[in-house]
Amino acid sequence: MPAQQHGLRAEQQQPVVPWKPPVDDPFQQLARSQASARPAGLGKRLAARMVDTVVLGALVGAVGFPLVTRATGHIDQKIEAAKLSGETVTVWLLDATTAGLFGGVLAAFLVLGFLLEALPTAKWGRTLGKKLCGLEVRDIESHDSPTVGAALRRWLVYGVLGLLAVGVLNVLWCLIDRPWRQCWHDKAARTFVAG
């Protein structure tokens, strides 16, 4: 008995620490918010895409306008030279000069698309338009931001399909896709847009 009393006295002498709830860990908060991500609404996605398209189009237009102007001027000179020759000649609209100028416009589109779309998507999970609309692009499995490779693949599929006029089908695909409402560029990159 004295040993039990001695153990009891030792417990009584230790200070009592009141219970307090654990502090909510910011890493756990982030993990919970990522795991609870749901596909974004179509209206917000459309608004974000419109902002991104206007910004990219304005910058590509600023770079491409002088190049296209030079290409059309070159074509006009070739047509005038053919008219003045007085002979029936074939005027090729696409030659080394015009191909180089139009290639410059395409290069501007691809480089600016990488800088404005793929890079911010990989780094922050959002472009300017998505940030303004409160949206994020996330990996379908980890719910993290996509890798640079996935973000680049996403942008290239979107950009190339858009240039080929199949882009409308790409974008409309999210209307029937379930459960993540992915467009073809999302499927290619294994991403979804969370809102």
PDB file of C-alpha atoms in Angstrom:
ATOM      1  CA  MET A   1       0.000   0.000   0.000  1.00  0.00           C
ATOM      2  CA  PRO A   2       2.658   2.536   0.713  1.00  0.00           C
ATOM      3  CA  ALA A   3       3.944   2.155  -2.886  1.00  0.00           C
ATOM      4  CA  GLN A   4       0.462   2.901  -4.238  1.00  0.00           C
ATOM      5  CA  GLN A   5       0.157   5.921  -1.960  1.00  0.00           C
ATOM      6  CA  HIS A   6       3.604   7.105  -3.064  1.00  0.00           C
ATOM      7  CA  GLY A   7       2.542   6.820  -6.771  1.00  0.00           C
ATOM      8  CA  LEU A   8      -0.677   8.655  -5.975  1.00  0.00           C
ATOM      9  CA  ARG A   9       1.229  11.470  -4.277  1.00  0.00           C
ATOM     10  CA  ALA A  10       3.566  11.786  -7.300  1.00  0.00           C
ATOM     11  CA  GLU A  11       0.577  12.197  -9.625  1.00  0.00           C
ATOM     12  CA  GLN A  12      -0.944  14.815  -7.341  1.00  0.00           C
ATOM     13  CA  GLN A  13       2.284  16.808  -7.275  1.00  0.00           C
ATOM     14  CA  GLN A  14       2.586  17.108 -11.070  1.00  0.00           C
ATOM     15  CA  PRO A  15       0.980  20.246 -12.428  1.00  0.00           C
ATOM     16  CA  VAL A  16      -2.246  19.759 -14.288  1.00  0.00           C
ATOM     17  CA  VAL A  17      -2.120  21.067 -17.851  1.00  0.00           C
ATOM     18  CA  PRO A  18      -5.534  22.030 -19.171  1.00  0.00           C
ATOM     19  CA  TRP A  19      -6.497  20.422 -22.483  1.00  0.00           C
ATOM     20  CA  LYS A  20      -6.492  22.728 -25.458  1.00  0.00           C
ATOM     21  CA  PRO A  21      -7.536  21.843 -28.980  1.00  0.00           C
ATOM     22  CA  PRO A  22      -4.733  21.321 -31.505  1.00  0.00           C
ATOM     23  CA  VAL A  23      -3.874  24.295 -33.659  1.00  0.00           C
ATOM     24  CA  ASP A  24      -5.125  23.913 -37.228  1.00  0.00           C
ATOM     25  CA  ASP A  25      -1.998  23.212 -39.230  1.00  0.00           C
ATOM     26  CA  PRO A  26      -1.794  25.343 -42.421  1.00  0.00           C
ATOM     27  CA  PHE A  27      -0.473  22.328 -44.325  1.00  0.00           C
ATOM     28  CA  GLN A  28      -3.510  20.304 -43.272  1.00  0.00           C
ATOM     29  CA  GLN A  29      -5.755  23.188 -44.303  1.00  0.00           C
ATOM     30  CA  LEU A  30      -4.129  23.228 -47.744  1.00  0.00           C
ATOM     31  CA  ALA A  31      -4.451  19.455 -48.073  1.00  0.00           C
ATOM     32  CA  ARG A  32      -8.141  19.602 -47.114  1.00  0.00           C
ATOM     33  CA  SER A  33      -8.864  22.434 -49.553  1.00  0.00           C
ATOM     34  CA  GLN A  34      -7.113  20.582 -52.372  1.00  0.00           C
ATOM     35  CA  ALA A  35      -8.938  17.350 -51.628  1.00  0.00           C
ATOM     36  CA  SER A  36     -12.287  19.146 -51.579  1.00  0.00           C
ATOM     37  CA  ALA A  37     -11.769  20.765 -55.009  1.00  0.00           C
ATOM     38  CA  ARG A  38     -14.731  20.578 -57.321  1.00  0.00           C
ATOM     39  CA  PRO A  39     -14.994  21.398 -61.025  1.00  0.00           C
ATOM     40  CA  ALA A  40     -15.499  25.089 -61.711  1.00  0.00           C
ATOM     41  CA  GLY A  41     -18.703  26.535 -63.069  1.00  0.00           C
ATOM     42  CA  LEU A  42     -18.874  26.929 -66.831  1.00  0.00           C
ATOM     43  CA  GLY A  43     -19.647  30.662 -66.672  1.00  0.00           C
ATOM     44  CA  LYS A  44     -16.518  31.414 -64.661  1.00  0.00           C
ATOM     45  CA  ARG A  45     -14.444  29.230 -66.957  1.00  0.00           C
ATOM     46  CA  LEU A  46     -15.752  31.073 -70.013  1.00  0.00           C
ATOM     47  CA  ALA A  47     -15.032  34.461 -68.425  1.00  0.00           C
ATOM     48  CA  ALA A  48     -11.490  33.392 -67.491  1.00  0.00           C
ATOM     49  CA  ARG A  49     -10.842  32.033 -70.990  1.00  0.00           C
ATOM     50  CA  MET A  50     -12.125  35.268 -72.548  1.00  0.00           C
ATOM     51  CA  VAL A  51      -9.721  37.352 -70.420  1.00  0.00           C
ATOM     52  CA  ASP A  52      -6.803  35.067 -71.278  1.00  0.00           C
ATOM     53  CA  THR A  53      -7.698  35.097 -74.984  1.00  0.00           C
ATOM     54  CA  VAL A  54      -7.988  38.893 -75.131  1.00  0.00           C
ATOM     55  CA  VAL A  55      -4.621  39.373 -73.381  1.00  0.00           C
ATOM     56  CA  LEU A  56      -2.849  36.803 -75.563  1.00  0.00           C
ATOM     57  CA  GLY A  57      -4.543  38.067 -78.734  1.00  0.00           C
ATOM     58  CA  ALA A  58      -3.571  41.678 -77.999  1.00  0.00           C
ATOM     59  CA  LEU A  59       0.076  40.784 -77.423  1.00  0.00           C
ATOM     60  CA  VAL A  60       0.305  38.471 -80.433  1.00  0.00           C
ATOM     61  CA  GLY A  61      -1.456  41.140 -82.492  1.00  0.00           C
ATOM     62  CA  ALA A  62       1.049  43.775 -81.371  1.00  0.00           C
ATOM     63  CA  VAL A  63       3.944  41.539 -82.400  1.00  0.00           C
ATOM     64  CA  GLY A  64       2.270  40.071 -85.487  1.00  0.00           C
ATOM     65  CA  PHE A  65       0.694  43.164 -87.048  1.00  0.00           C
ATOM     66  CA  PRO A  66       3.961  44.568 -88.447  1.00  0.00           C
ATOM     67  CA  LEU A  67       4.913  41.118 -89.760  1.00  0.00           C
ATOM     68  CA  VAL A  68       1.556  40.569 -91.468  1.00  0.00           C
ATOM     69  CA  THR A  69       1.694  44.096 -92.902  1.00  0.00           C
ATOM     70  CA  ARG A  70       5.124  43.361 -94.399  1.00  0.00           C
ATOM     71  CA  ALA A  71       3.852  40.035 -95.810  1.00  0.00           C
ATOM     72  CA  THR A  72       0.818  41.624 -97.470  1.00  0.00           C
ATOM     73  CA  GLY A  73       3.016  44.423 -98.841  1.00  0.00           C
ATOM     74  CA  HIS A  74       5.368  41.823-100.312  1.00  0.00           C
ATOM     75  CA  ILE A  75       2.435  39.971-101.930  1.00  0.00           C
ATOM     76  CA  ASP A  76       1.047  43.232-103.361  1.00  0.00           C
ATOM     77  CA  GLN A  77       4.453  44.019-104.890  1.00  0.00           C
ATOM     78  CA  LYS A  78       4.570  40.597-106.539  1.00  0.00           C
ATOM     79  CA  ILE A  79       1.064  41.052-107.976  1.00  0.00           C
ATOM     80  CA  GLU A  80       1.907  44.535-109.301  1.00  0.00           C
ATOM     81  CA  ALA A  81       5.113  43.224-110.886  1.00  0.00           C
ATOM     82  CA  ALA A  82       3.093  40.454-112.575  1.00  0.00           C
ATOM     83  CA  LYS A  83       0.543  42.975-113.898  1.00  0.00           C
ATOM     84  CA  LEU A  84       3.265  45.251-115.262  1.00  0.00           C
ATOM     85  CA  SER A  85       5.002  42.376-117.032  1.00  0.00           C
ATOM     86  CA  GLY A  86       2.089  42.048-119.423  1.00  0.00           C
ATOM     87  CA  GLU A  87       2.369  38.281-119.407  1.00  0.00           C
ATOM     88  CA  THR A  88       0.278  35.609-117.791  1.00  0.00           C
ATOM     89  CA  VAL A  89       2.313  34.496-114.812  1.00  0.00           C
ATOM     90  CA  THR A  90       1.632  32.552-111.673  1.00  0.00           C
ATOM     91  CA  VAL A  91       2.106  34.545-108.503  1.00  0.00           C
ATOM     92  CA  TRP A  92       2.807  32.376-105.498  1.00  0.00           C
ATOM     93  CA  LEU A  93       1.429  33.953-102.379  1.00  0.00           C
ATOM     94  CA  LEU A  94       3.571  31.759-100.173  1.00  0.00           C
ATOM     95  CA  ASP A  95       7.276  32.116-100.730  1.00  0.00           C
ATOM     96  CA  ALA A  96      10.349  32.294 -98.494  1.00  0.00           C
ATOM     97  CA  THR A  97       9.565  35.873 -97.428  1.00  0.00           C
ATOM     98  CA  THR A  98       5.901  35.387 -96.569  1.00  0.00           C
ATOM     99  CA  ALA A  99       6.564  31.979 -94.970  1.00  0.00           C
ATOM    100  CA  GLY A 100       9.188  33.540 -92.727  1.00  0.00           C
ATOM    101  CA  LEU A 101       6.910  36.420 -91.730  1.00  0.00           C
ATOM    102  CA  PHE A 102       3.909  34.182 -91.042  1.00  0.00           C
ATOM    103  CA  GLY A 103       6.254  31.808 -89.187  1.00  0.00           C
ATOM    104  CA  GLY A 104       7.230  34.757 -86.995  1.00  0.00           C
ATOM    105  CA  VAL A 105       3.581  35.340 -86.113  1.00  0.00           C
ATOM    106  CA  LEU A 106       3.157  31.651 -85.279  1.00  0.00           C
ATOM    107  CA  ALA A 107       6.327  31.721 -83.163  1.00  0.00           C
ATOM    108  CA  ALA A 108       5.041  34.781 -81.290  1.00  0.00           C
ATOM    109  CA  PHE A 109       1.772  32.955 -80.631  1.00  0.00           C
ATOM    110  CA  LEU A 110       3.561  29.874 -79.278  1.00  0.00           C
ATOM    111  CA  VAL A 111       6.146  31.738 -77.167  1.00  0.00           C
ATOM    112  CA  LEU A 112       3.650  34.190 -75.704  1.00  0.00           C
ATOM    113  CA  GLY A 113       1.218  31.328 -75.106  1.00  0.00           C
ATOM    114  CA  PHE A 114       3.911  29.495 -73.156  1.00  0.00           C
ATOM    115  CA  LEU A 115       4.743  32.609 -71.111  1.00  0.00           C
ATOM    116  CA  LEU A 116       1.135  33.633 -70.450  1.00  0.00           C
ATOM    117  CA  GLU A 117      -0.573  30.238 -70.212  1.00  0.00           C
ATOM    118  CA  ALA A 118       1.694  27.253 -69.573  1.00  0.00           C
ATOM    119  CA  LEU A 119       4.239  28.838 -67.236  1.00  0.00           C
ATOM    120  CA  PRO A 120       1.733  30.494 -64.844  1.00  0.00           C
ATOM    121  CA  THR A 121      -0.398  27.341 -64.874  1.00  0.00           C
ATOM    122  CA  ALA A 122       2.592  25.247 -63.802  1.00  0.00           C
ATOM    123  CA  LYS A 123       3.882  27.750 -61.253  1.00  0.00           C
ATOM    124  CA  TRP A 124       0.669  28.956 -59.610  1.00  0.00           C
ATOM    125  CA  GLY A 125      -2.048  26.755 -61.101  1.00  0.00           C
ATOM    126  CA  ARG A 126      -3.708  29.739 -62.735  1.00  0.00           C
ATOM    127  CA  THR A 127      -3.447  32.256 -65.520  1.00  0.00           C
ATOM    128  CA  LEU A 128      -4.426  35.922 -65.232  1.00  0.00           C
ATOM    129  CA  GLY A 129      -8.011  35.187 -66.258  1.00  0.00           C
ATOM    130  CA  LYS A 130      -8.326  32.267 -63.854  1.00  0.00           C
ATOM    131  CA  LYS A 131      -6.896  34.365 -61.025  1.00  0.00           C
ATOM    132  CA  LEU A 132      -9.449  37.116 -61.670  1.00  0.00           C
ATOM    133  CA  CYS A 133     -12.259  34.536 -61.689  1.00  0.00           C
ATOM    134  CA  GLY A 134     -11.020  32.580 -58.656  1.00  0.00           C
ATOM    135  CA  LEU A 135     -10.208  29.392 -60.585  1.00  0.00           C
ATOM    136  CA  GLU A 136      -7.266  26.986 -60.527  1.00  0.00           C
ATOM    137  CA  VAL A 137      -5.957  24.291 -62.842  1.00  0.00           C
ATOM    138  CA  ARG A 138      -5.176  21.139 -60.881  1.00  0.00           C
ATOM    139  CA  ASP A 139      -3.749  17.733 -61.568  1.00  0.00           C
ATOM    140  CA  ILE A 140      -6.582  15.186 -61.694  1.00  0.00           C
ATOM    141  CA  GLU A 141      -4.896  12.813 -59.214  1.00  0.00           C
ATOM    142  CA  SER A 142      -2.808  14.891 -56.801  1.00  0.00           C
ATOM    143  CA  HIS A 143      -4.932  18.061 -56.965  1.00  0.00           C
ATOM    144  CA  ASP A 144      -1.669  20.060 -57.058  1.00  0.00           C
ATOM    145  CA  SER A 145      -0.697  22.483 -59.794  1.00  0.00           C
ATOM    146  CA  PRO A 146       0.255  20.603 -62.962  1.00  0.00           C
ATOM    147  CA  THR A 147       3.884  20.073 -63.892  1.00  0.00           C
ATOM    148  CA  VAL A 148       5.509  22.245 -66.548  1.00  0.00           C
ATOM    149  CA  GLY A 149       5.223  19.364 -69.016  1.00  0.00           C
ATOM    150  CA  ALA A 150       1.520  18.890 -68.332  1.00  0.00           C
ATOM    151  CA  ALA A 151       0.851  22.637 -68.475  1.00  0.00           C
ATOM    152  CA  LEU A 152       2.727  22.883 -71.772  1.00  0.00           C
ATOM    153  CA  ARG A 153       0.842  19.892 -73.203  1.00  0.00           C
ATOM    154  CA  ARG A 154      -2.432  21.489 -72.044  1.00  0.00           C
ATOM    155  CA  TRP A 155      -1.567  24.774 -73.756  1.00  0.00           C
ATOM    156  CA  LEU A 156      -0.313  23.185 -76.981  1.00  0.00           C
ATOM    157  CA  VAL A 157      -3.415  21.019 -77.390  1.00  0.00           C
ATOM    158  CA  TYR A 158      -5.636  24.041 -76.731  1.00  0.00           C
ATOM    159  CA  GLY A 159      -3.627  26.338 -79.020  1.00  0.00           C
ATOM    160  CA  VAL A 160      -3.209  23.922 -81.926  1.00  0.00           C
ATOM    161  CA  LEU A 161      -6.852  22.847 -81.857  1.00  0.00           C
ATOM    162  CA  GLY A 162      -7.847  26.509 -81.707  1.00  0.00           C
ATOM    163  CA  LEU A 163      -5.743  27.325 -84.762  1.00  0.00           C
ATOM    164  CA  LEU A 164      -7.276  24.384 -86.637  1.00  0.00           C
ATOM    165  CA  ALA A 165     -10.826  25.580 -85.853  1.00  0.00           C
ATOM    166  CA  VAL A 166     -11.507  22.322 -84.002  1.00  0.00           C
ATOM    167  CA  GLY A 167     -11.044  24.337 -80.829  1.00  0.00           C
ATOM    168  CA  VAL A 168     -14.781  24.957 -80.586  1.00  0.00           C
ATOM    169  CA  LEU A 169     -15.408  21.216 -80.164  1.00  0.00           C
ATOM    170  CA  ASN A 170     -12.552  21.072 -77.651  1.00  0.00           C
ATOM    171  CA  VAL A 171     -14.115  23.766 -75.485  1.00  0.00           C
ATOM    172  CA  LEU A 172     -17.691  22.486 -75.851  1.00  0.00           C
ATOM    173  CA  TRP A 173     -16.618  18.998 -74.738  1.00  0.00           C
ATOM    174  CA  CYS A 174     -16.755  20.130 -71.096  1.00  0.00           C
ATOM    175  CA  LEU A 175     -20.533  20.485 -71.420  1.00  0.00           C
ATOM    176  CA  ILE A 176     -20.961  16.715 -71.670  1.00  0.00           C
ATOM    177  CA  ASP A 177     -17.899  15.457 -69.774  1.00  0.00           C
ATOM    178  CA  ARG A 178     -18.521  14.010 -66.324  1.00  0.00           C
ATOM    179  CA  PRO A 179     -17.548  14.189 -63.485  1.00  0.00           C
ATOM    180  CA  TRP A 180     -14.658  16.691 -63.934  1.00  0.00           C
ATOM    181  CA  ARG A 181     -15.989  18.718 -66.898  1.00  0.00           C
ATOM    182  CA  GLN A 182     -12.707  18.356 -68.774  1.00  0.00           C
ATOM    183  CA  CYS A 183     -12.039  19.738 -72.235  1.00  0.00           C
ATOM    184  CA  TRP A 184      -9.748  17.804 -74.554  1.00  0.00           C
ATOM    185  CA  HIS A 185      -6.745  19.886 -73.483  1.00  0.00           C
ATOM    186  CA  ASP A 186      -7.507  18.964 -69.853  1.00  0.00           C
ATOM    187  CA  LYS A 187      -7.723  15.287 -70.762  1.00  0.00           C
ATOM    188  CA  ALA A 188      -4.388  15.444 -72.613  1.00  0.00           C
ATOM    189  CA  ALA A 189      -2.705  17.008 -69.566  1.00  0.00           C
ATOM    190  CA  ARG A 190      -4.685  15.045 -66.935  1.00  0.00           C
ATOM    191  CA  THR A 191      -5.933  18.275 -65.336  1.00  0.00           C
ATOM    192  CA  PHE A 192      -9.230  19.874 -64.382  1.00  0.00           C
ATOM    193  CA  VAL A 193     -10.307  23.427 -63.570  1.00  0.00           C
ATOM    194  CA  ALA A 194     -11.327  23.838 -59.933  1.00  0.00           C
ATOM    195  CA  GLY A 195     -13.553  26.617 -58.701  1.00  0.00           C
TER     196      GLY A 195
END
